[in-house]
N, CA, C and O of each residue as an XYZ file, in Angstrom:
608
protein
N     107.598    -43.259     20.531
C     107.480    -41.981     19.863
C     107.906    -40.886     20.836
O     107.596    -40.945     22.026
N     108.615    -39.893     20.319
C     109.110    -38.798     21.149
C     108.273    -37.542     20.962
O     107.578    -37.377     19.959
N     108.358    -36.666     21.948
C     107.697    -35.370     21.858
C     108.518    -34.490     20.926
O     109.740    -34.404     21.053
N     107.832    -33.834     19.982
C     108.510    -32.991     18.996
C     109.125    -31.760     19.654
O     108.786    -31.395     20.780
N     110.038    -31.133     18.918
C     110.646    -29.886     19.383
C     109.798    -28.708     18.919
O     109.098    -28.790     17.910
N     109.869    -27.640     19.653
C     109.160    -26.419     19.311
C     109.985    -25.658     18.285
O     111.132    -25.305     18.558
N     109.417    -25.399     17.104
C     110.108    -24.670     16.040
C     109.215    -23.522     15.610
O     108.369    -23.682     14.730
N     109.400    -22.384     16.218
C     108.516    -21.246     16.004
C     108.917    -20.515     14.732
O     110.078    -20.151     14.546
N     107.923    -20.304     13.852
C     108.153    -19.604     12.592
C     108.072    -18.096     12.801
O     108.849    -17.342     12.215
N     107.136    -17.662     13.631
C     106.913    -16.230     13.853
C     108.149    -15.588     14.470
O     108.852    -16.194     15.278
N     108.392    -14.346     14.067
C     109.528    -13.610     14.628
C     109.133    -13.017     15.968
O     108.079    -12.396     16.107
N     109.988    -13.218     16.940
C     109.772    -12.626     18.257
C     110.733    -11.456     18.352
O     111.930    -11.636     18.573
N     110.199    -10.259     18.184
C     111.057     -9.077     18.155
C     111.555     -8.730     19.547
O     112.444     -9.401     20.071
N     111.008     -7.719     20.135
C     111.460     -7.284     21.457
C     110.417     -7.587     22.530
O     110.450     -7.008     23.616
N     109.511     -8.478     22.228
C     108.436     -8.801     23.154
C     108.949     -9.796     24.205
O     108.963    -11.007     23.984
N     109.364     -9.256     25.339
C     109.944    -10.113     26.381
C     108.897    -11.024     27.017
O     109.217    -12.135     27.440
N     107.652    -10.562     27.087
C     106.591    -11.392     27.665
C     106.351    -12.627     26.791
O     106.157    -13.730     27.301
N     106.365    -12.430     25.489
C     106.194    -13.556     24.577
C     107.370    -14.519     24.684
O     107.188    -15.735     24.645
N     108.572    -13.977     24.819
C     109.756    -14.823     24.961
C     109.683    -15.646     26.249
O     110.098    -16.805     26.275
N     109.155    -15.042     27.315
C     108.984    -15.775     28.575
C     107.992    -16.925     28.411
O     108.200    -18.012     28.949
N     106.912    -16.680     27.664
C     105.921    -17.733     27.422
C     106.527    -18.882     26.615
O     106.274    -20.053     26.897
N     107.331    -18.529     25.606
C     107.993    -19.556     24.794
C     108.950    -20.366     25.660
O     108.973    -21.595     25.582
N     109.740    -19.681     26.488
C     110.688    -20.370     27.370
C     109.963    -21.292     28.352
O     110.398    -22.418     28.594
N     108.849    -20.803     28.917
C     108.086    -21.618     29.858
C     107.539    -22.868     29.166
O     107.573    -23.961     29.731
N     107.036    -22.701     27.944
C     106.486    -23.850     27.226
C     107.582    -24.854     26.873
O     107.367    -26.064     26.949
N     108.755    -24.355     26.489
C     109.877    -25.251     26.193
C     110.328    -25.997     27.453
O     110.667    -27.178     27.391
N     110.329    -25.302     28.591
C     110.664    -25.966     29.863
C     109.642    -27.050     30.204
O     109.999    -28.127     30.679
N     108.373    -26.749     29.956
C     107.313    -27.727     30.196
C     107.522    -28.966     29.325
O     107.392    -30.095     29.799
N     107.846    -28.748     28.057
C     108.079    -29.879     27.157
C     109.291    -30.697     27.590
O     109.270    -31.926     27.526
N     110.345    -30.016     28.029
C     111.538    -30.756     28.463
C     111.248    -31.577     29.723
O     111.779    -32.677     29.876
N     110.412    -31.054     30.623
C     110.018    -31.824     31.811
C     109.158    -33.030     31.425
O     109.292    -34.108     32.005
N     108.272    -32.836     30.437
C     107.417    -33.945     30.009
C     108.222    -35.037     29.309
O     107.868    -36.214     29.378
N     109.304    -34.648     28.639
C     110.154    -35.640     27.963
C     110.815    -36.589     28.965
O     111.166    -37.716     28.616
N     110.983    -36.136     30.204
C     111.616    -36.963     31.236
C     110.673    -38.037     31.786
O     111.123    -39.008     32.393
N     109.366    -37.859     31.570
C     108.367    -38.780     32.123
C     107.982    -39.844     31.095
O     108.095    -39.626     29.889
N     107.535    -40.975     31.579
C     107.033    -42.047     30.712
C     105.573    -41.750     30.397
O     104.712    -41.835     31.272
N     105.299    -41.401     29.142
C     103.950    -41.040     28.726
C     103.410    -42.083     27.757
O     104.174    -42.755     27.063
N     102.100    -42.210     27.716
C     101.479    -43.153     26.787
C     101.602    -42.629     25.361
O     101.821    -41.439     25.132
N     101.456    -43.542     24.418
C     101.572    -43.191     22.993
C     100.494    -42.187     22.587
O     100.773    -41.241     21.850
N      99.273    -42.390     23.062
C      98.177    -41.485     22.698
C      98.403    -40.083     23.257
O      98.048    -39.092     22.620
N      98.990    -40.004     24.437
C      99.275    -38.702     25.031
C     100.377    -37.985     24.261
O     100.298    -36.774     24.053
N     101.396    -38.715     23.839
C     102.478    -38.117     23.049
C     101.932    -37.601     21.720
O     102.337    -36.534     21.258
N     101.023    -38.345     21.106
C     100.405    -37.906     19.852
C      99.619    -36.616     20.080
O      99.696    -35.695     19.267
N      98.867    -36.539     21.174
C      98.092    -35.330     21.488
C      99.016    -34.141     21.740
O      98.727    -33.030     21.295
N     100.122    -34.361     22.450
C     101.084    -33.287     22.712
C     101.706    -32.821     21.406
O     101.864    -31.620     21.190
N     102.061    -33.760     20.531
C     102.658    -33.396     19.245
C     101.688    -32.605     18.378
O     102.114    -31.723     17.632
N     100.383    -32.902     18.459
C      99.379    -32.118     17.734
C      99.386    -30.672     18.221
O      99.321    -29.738     17.421
N      99.465    -30.496     19.538
C      99.497    -29.144     20.102
C     100.766    -28.412     19.670
O     100.721    -27.219     19.372
N     101.883    -29.111     19.635
C     103.144    -28.493     19.207
C     103.063    -28.108     17.734
O     103.546    -27.044     17.348
N     102.456    -28.963     16.903
C     102.280    -28.630     15.486
C     101.419    -27.389     15.323
O     101.660    -26.566     14.440
N     100.413    -27.260     16.181
C      99.546    -26.079     16.148
C     100.354    -24.815     16.453
O     100.163    -23.784     15.808
N     101.245    -24.895     17.425
C     102.085    -23.745     17.767
C     103.097    -23.474     16.661
O     103.325    -22.322     16.293
N     103.702    -24.533     16.132
C     104.699    -24.365     15.081
C     104.106    -23.769     13.809
O     104.833    -23.155     13.028
N     102.815    -23.934     13.583
C     102.160    -23.408     12.393
C     101.789    -21.939     12.474
O     101.389    -21.352     11.469
N     101.910    -21.339     13.635
C     101.547    -19.931     13.816
C     102.588    -19.045     13.139
O     103.790    -19.277     13.268
N     102.112    -18.015     12.408
C     103.039    -17.172     11.648
C     103.193    -15.758     12.193
O     104.210    -15.113     11.934
N     102.218    -15.263     12.935
C     102.327    -13.891     13.440
C     102.602    -13.887     14.942
O     102.265    -14.825     15.665
N     103.218    -12.808     15.376
C     103.580    -12.674     16.792
C     102.340    -12.592     17.682
O     102.290    -13.187     18.758
N     101.340    -11.841     17.210
C     100.117    -11.665     17.997
C      99.373    -12.998     18.156
O      98.884    -13.324     19.237
N      99.300    -13.746     17.077
C      98.634    -15.047     17.119
C      99.406    -16.022     18.011
O      98.809    -16.823     18.730
N     100.741    -15.944     17.956
C     101.576    -16.808     18.792
C     101.344    -16.515     20.271
O     101.263    -17.430     21.091
N     101.240    -15.233     20.600
C     100.985    -14.850     21.991
C      99.649    -15.424     22.457
O      99.537    -15.936     23.572
N      98.650    -15.334     21.602
C      97.318    -15.832     21.941
C      97.336    -17.352     22.157
O      96.733    -17.858     23.103
N      98.032    -18.069     21.274
C      98.093    -19.528     21.382
C      98.889    -19.944     22.614
O      98.494    -20.866     23.328
N     100.010    -19.266     22.866
C     100.860    -19.641     24.001
C     100.250    -19.261     25.349
O     100.689    -19.760     26.386
N      99.256    -18.395     25.347
C      98.583    -18.052     26.594
C      97.700    -19.215     27.052
O      97.585    -19.483     28.248
N      97.077    -19.902     26.086
C      96.132    -20.964     26.429
C      96.747    -22.361     26.407
O      96.276    -23.260     27.104
N      97.790    -22.542     25.614
C      98.301    -23.888     25.362
C      98.880    -24.602     26.590
O      98.596    -25.787     26.764
N      99.676    -23.950     27.454
C     100.209    -24.698     28.609
C      99.122    -25.283     29.508
O      99.239    -26.421     29.962
N      98.071    -24.517     29.767
C      97.011    -25.046     30.631
C      96.231    -26.148     29.917
O      95.825    -27.128     30.542
N      96.022    -25.989     28.612
C      95.339    -27.034     27.846
C      96.160    -28.328     27.840
O      95.625    -29.427     27.985
N      97.463    -28.161     27.668
C      98.372    -29.306     27.667
C      98.381    -29.993     29.030
O      98.324    -31.220     29.111
N      98.451    -29.207     30.092
C      98.497    -29.792     31.433
C      97.178    -30.466     31.800
O      97.182    -31.460     32.527
N      96.054    -29.947     31.314
C      94.771    -30.614     31.558
C      94.775    -32.007     30.940
O      94.333    -32.978     31.554
N      95.282    -32.085     29.712
C      95.349    -33.368     29.014
C      96.277    -34.341     29.749
O      95.934    -35.505     29.953
N      97.456    -33.845     30.142
C      98.441    -34.695     30.819
C      97.911    -35.144     32.180
O      98.089    -36.300     32.563
N      97.265    -34.244     32.907
C      96.731    -34.586     34.230
C      95.616    -35.622     34.102
O      95.515    -36.547     34.908
N      94.791    -35.454     33.088
C      93.670    -36.366     32.908
C      94.144    -37.772     32.521
O      93.622    -38.762     33.035
N      95.123    -37.867     31.626
C      95.543    -39.177     31.123
C      96.643    -39.831     31.956
O      96.617    -41.042     32.172
N      97.622    -39.030     32.433
C      98.781    -39.626     33.110
C      98.869    -39.263     34.588
O      99.742    -39.763     35.299
N      97.963    -38.388     35.060
C      97.976    -37.933     36.460
C      99.293    -37.257     36.838
O      99.707    -37.299     37.997
N      99.950    -36.631     35.855
C     101.182    -35.884     36.102
C     100.799    -34.412     36.196
O     100.080    -33.897     35.340
N     101.280    -33.736     37.238
C     100.891    -32.351     37.490
C     102.126    -31.478     37.716
O     103.175    -31.983     38.116
N     102.006    -30.154     37.458
C     103.115    -29.252     37.791
C     103.109    -28.932     39.285
O     102.184    -29.308     40.006
N     104.142    -28.239     39.739
C     104.199    -27.823     41.144
C     103.004    -26.935     41.463
O     102.552    -26.158     40.622
N     102.509    -27.053     42.659
C     101.414    -26.235     43.207
C     100.091    -26.390     42.449
O      99.200    -25.554     42.598
N      99.952    -27.433     41.649
C      98.719    -27.636     40.886
C      97.532    -27.831     41.823
O      96.524    -27.133     41.720
N      97.663    -28.778     42.729
C      96.552    -29.078     43.640
C      96.330    -27.946     44.641
O      95.191    -27.688     45.029
N      97.379    -27.275     45.061
C      97.224    -26.160     45.998
C      96.363    -25.072     45.369
O      95.438    -24.563     46.003
N      96.667    -24.715     44.121
C      95.897    -23.671     43.446
C      94.464    -24.114     43.184
O      93.534    -23.318     43.314
N      94.283    -25.369     42.819
C      92.952    -25.895     42.566
C      92.114    -25.907     43.845
O      90.969    -25.455     43.851
N      92.695    -26.428     44.923
C      91.957    -26.561     46.171
C      91.784    -25.240     46.915
O      90.898    -25.129     47.763
N      92.605    -24.242     46.620
C      92.408    -22.942     47.256
C      91.046    -22.387     46.837
O      90.276    -21.925     47.679
N      90.750    -22.432     45.540
C      89.454    -21.946     45.054
C      88.315    -22.838     45.539
O      87.254    -22.348     45.926
N      88.543    -24.150     45.515
C      87.505    -25.067     45.995
C      87.232    -24.879     47.487
O      86.083    -24.944     47.924
N      88.278    -24.647     48.258
C      88.109    -24.433     49.694
C      87.306    -23.180     49.992
O      86.461    -23.164     50.887
N      87.585    -22.124     49.226
C      86.845    -20.880     49.448
C      85.369    -21.059     49.115
O      84.502    -20.557     49.830
N      85.084    -21.779     48.025
C      83.685    -21.915     47.625
C      82.963    -23.044     48.369
O      81.799    -22.888     48.738
N      83.631    -24.168     48.591
C      82.956    -25.312     49.208
C      82.918    -25.233     50.731
O      81.954    -25.684     51.351
N      83.955    -24.666     51.336
C      84.008    -24.588     52.798
C      83.778    -23.164     53.306
O      83.056    -22.959     54.281
N      84.387    -22.193     52.650
C      84.386    -20.824     53.150
C      83.032    -20.147     53.133
O      82.613    -19.572     54.137
N      82.346    -20.209     52.008
C      81.048    -19.533     51.909
C      80.027    -20.152     52.867
O      79.345    -19.407     53.571
N      79.891    -21.483     52.926
C      78.945    -22.040     53.912
C      79.305    -21.684     55.357
O      78.418    -21.421     56.169
N      80.599    -21.675     55.680
C      81.001    -21.303     57.042
C      80.660    -19.841     57.317
O      80.229    -19.494     58.417
N      80.853    -18.989     56.316
C      80.505    -17.579     56.474
C      79.016    -17.386     56.687
O      78.605    -16.548     57.491
N      78.207    -18.153     55.975
C      76.755    -18.080     56.162
C      76.391    -18.528     57.576
O      75.540    -17.915     58.221
N      77.027    -19.588     58.059
C      76.763    -20.066     59.423
C      77.135    -18.987     60.439
O      76.365    -18.711     61.359
N      78.324    -18.370     60.274
C      78.717    -17.286     61.188
C      77.710    -16.143     61.134
O      77.333    -15.588     62.166
N      77.279    -15.797     59.923
C      76.317    -14.709     59.774
C      74.992    -15.012     60.441
O      74.396    -14.139     61.072
N      74.526    -16.241     60.308
C      73.249    -16.615     60.920
C      73.352    -16.715     62.435
O      72.445    -16.291     63.151
N      74.453    -17.274     62.927
C      74.629    -17.402     64.378
C      74.715    -16.031     65.029
O      74.099    -15.793     66.067
N      75.476    -15.132     64.422
C      75.660    -13.796     64.993
C      74.571    -12.820     64.562
O      74.594    -11.653     64.953
N      73.613    -13.291     63.756
C      72.494    -12.488     63.265
C      72.960    -11.209     62.563
O      72.339    -10.152     62.672
N      74.075    -11.344     61.841
C      74.610    -10.220     61.077
C      75.334    -10.804     59.868
O      76.408    -11.390     60.003
N      74.746    -10.642     58.695
C      75.324    -11.237     57.490
C      76.601    -10.523     57.040
O      77.198    -10.902     56.033
N      77.016     -9.513     57.764
C      78.294     -8.865     57.459
C      79.460     -9.814     57.739
O      80.567     -9.609     57.241
N      79.209    -10.842     58.529
C      80.252    -11.816     58.859
C      80.378    -12.922     57.803
O      81.104    -13.895     58.005
N      79.682    -12.770     56.696
C      79.758    -13.740     55.607
C      81.191    -13.882     55.094
O      81.624    -14.983     54.751
N      81.918    -12.783     55.042
C      83.286    -12.792     54.528
C      84.299    -13.459     55.436
O      85.414    -13.749     55.001
N      83.944    -13.709     56.681
C      84.882    -14.351     57.610
C      85.179    -15.787     57.179
O      86.276    -16.294     57.413
N      84.218    -16.428     56.560
C      84.414    -17.816     56.154
C      85.387    -17.987     54.996
O      86.003    -19.045     54.869
N      85.542    -16.967     54.145
C      86.411    -17.103     52.972
C      87.866    -17.400     53.323
O      88.428    -18.348     52.774
N      88.501    -16.636     54.211
C      89.891    -16.984     54.524
C      90.026    -18.327     55.250
O      91.042    -19.009     55.117
N      89.004    -18.699     56.013
C      89.036    -20.008     56.674
C      88.978    -21.112     55.620
O      89.753    -22.068     55.666
N      88.058    -20.972     54.677
C      87.947    -21.952     53.598
C      89.180    -21.978     52.718
O      89.593    -23.037     52.246
N      89.773    -20.802     52.494
C      90.990    -20.732     51.687
C      92.122    -21.490     52.368
O      92.864    -22.224     51.715
N      92.256    -21.312     53.680
C      93.333    -22.009     54.389
C      93.091    -23.520     54.420
O      94.042    -24.297     54.340
N      91.844    -23.940     54.534
C      91.534    -25.376     54.472
C      91.895    -25.921     53.092
O      92.503    -26.986     52.977
N      91.518    -25.185     52.047
C      91.824    -25.609     50.682
C      93.309    -25.676     50.411
O      93.783    -26.612     49.767
N      94.054    -24.689     50.896
C      95.510    -24.690     50.706
C      96.131    -25.882     51.426
O      97.045    -26.518     50.902
N      95.638    -26.185     52.623
C      96.180    -27.328     53.372
C      95.917    -28.646     52.637
O      96.810    -29.486     52.526
N      94.704    -28.823     52.142
C      94.369    -30.051     51.411
C      95.187    -30.139     50.125
O      95.740    -31.191     49.807
N      95.263    -29.027     49.386
C      96.016    -29.010     48.132
C      97.496    -29.250     48.325
O      98.120    -29.948     47.526
N      98.070    -28.681     49.375
C      99.489    -28.890     49.661
C      99.760    -30.354     49.996
O     100.781    -30.911     49.593
N      98.847    -30.970     50.731
C      99.001    -32.400     51.045
C      98.939    -33.242     49.772
O      99.695    -34.201     49.621
N      98.041    -32.885     48.861
C      97.945    -33.631     47.605
C      99.176    -33.404     46.731
O      99.632    -34.327     46.055
N      99.724    -32.173     46.737
C     100.961    -31.893     46.000
C     102.115    -32.714     46.555
O     102.932    -33.238     45.798
N     102.182    -32.825     47.872
C     103.250    -33.615     48.496
C     103.110    -35.085     48.125
O     104.103    -35.764     47.864
N     101.879    -35.570     48.101
C     101.638    -36.960     47.715
C     102.053    -37.194     46.259
O     102.656    -38.218     45.939
N     101.727    -36.239     45.378
C     102.117    -36.361     43.968
C     103.636    -36.351     43.823
O     104.184    -37.079     42.996
N     104.318    -35.531     44.623
C     105.780    -35.486     44.585
C     106.372    -36.809     45.059
O     107.313    -37.322     44.454
N     105.827    -37.360     46.134
C     106.318    -38.635     46.658
C     106.116    -39.781     45.664
O     106.925    -40.707     45.599
N     105.028    -39.707     44.893
C     104.737    -40.753     43.912
C     105.464    -40.525     42.590
O     105.386    -41.359     41.687
N     106.176    -39.395     42.470
C     106.908    -39.097     41.242
C     106.023    -38.603     40.112
O     106.378    -38.734     38.941
N     104.875    -38.037     40.454
C     103.942    -37.545     39.441
C     103.998    -36.033     39.278
O     103.144    -35.461     38.600
N     104.973    -35.376     39.877
C     105.033    -33.920     39.838
C     106.184    -33.457     38.956
O     107.306    -33.952     39.062
N     105.884    -32.493     38.080
C     106.901    -31.896     37.221
C     107.624    -30.802     37.990
O     107.050    -30.188     38.889
N     108.859    -30.560     37.646
C     109.653    -29.528     38.316
C     109.476    -28.200     37.591
O     110.448    -27.593     37.141
N     108.221    -27.752     37.483
C     107.912    -26.498     36.797
C     106.627    -25.935     37.393
O     105.751    -26.684     37.827
N     106.524    -24.609     37.408
C     105.324    -23.930     37.892
C     104.656    -23.278     36.689
O     105.285    -22.479     35.995
N     103.405    -23.600     36.432
C     102.654    -23.006     35.329
C     102.015    -21.725     35.834
O     101.276    -21.737     36.818
N     102.301    -20.623     35.158
C     101.757    -19.324     35.574
C     100.592    -18.940     34.710
O     100.001    -17.878     34.905
């Protein structure tokens, strides 16, 4: 079974932001067509495409296209472990700040007896998270699990 094509009913007038979202989603679909996906995943993707194709107004289309790429990528990542570029870097940047940065900042604050140093740990944790995420992105690229697209 193949991934369906995007056939938008709603008119896209002069809304360049909406056109960019449509183009990004079409690029995402074309990248996914290049990968070997399971039948159940293709069915789930086609359901999402049918949902987009059924939208009739421009405002509703904008709302659906804002959420759909991330929803689609969550499904694809969960079932096929295929991710877009910088997926793990962005994920681990936030995790690094919260899991490593805040505790390190608390330690600095307690050692120096001044909790104003709490914020020092955030950039340290962010850099640790970016390093871990970049390594995971490189591993995904080496294994052929990375799409040639950046989800914004």
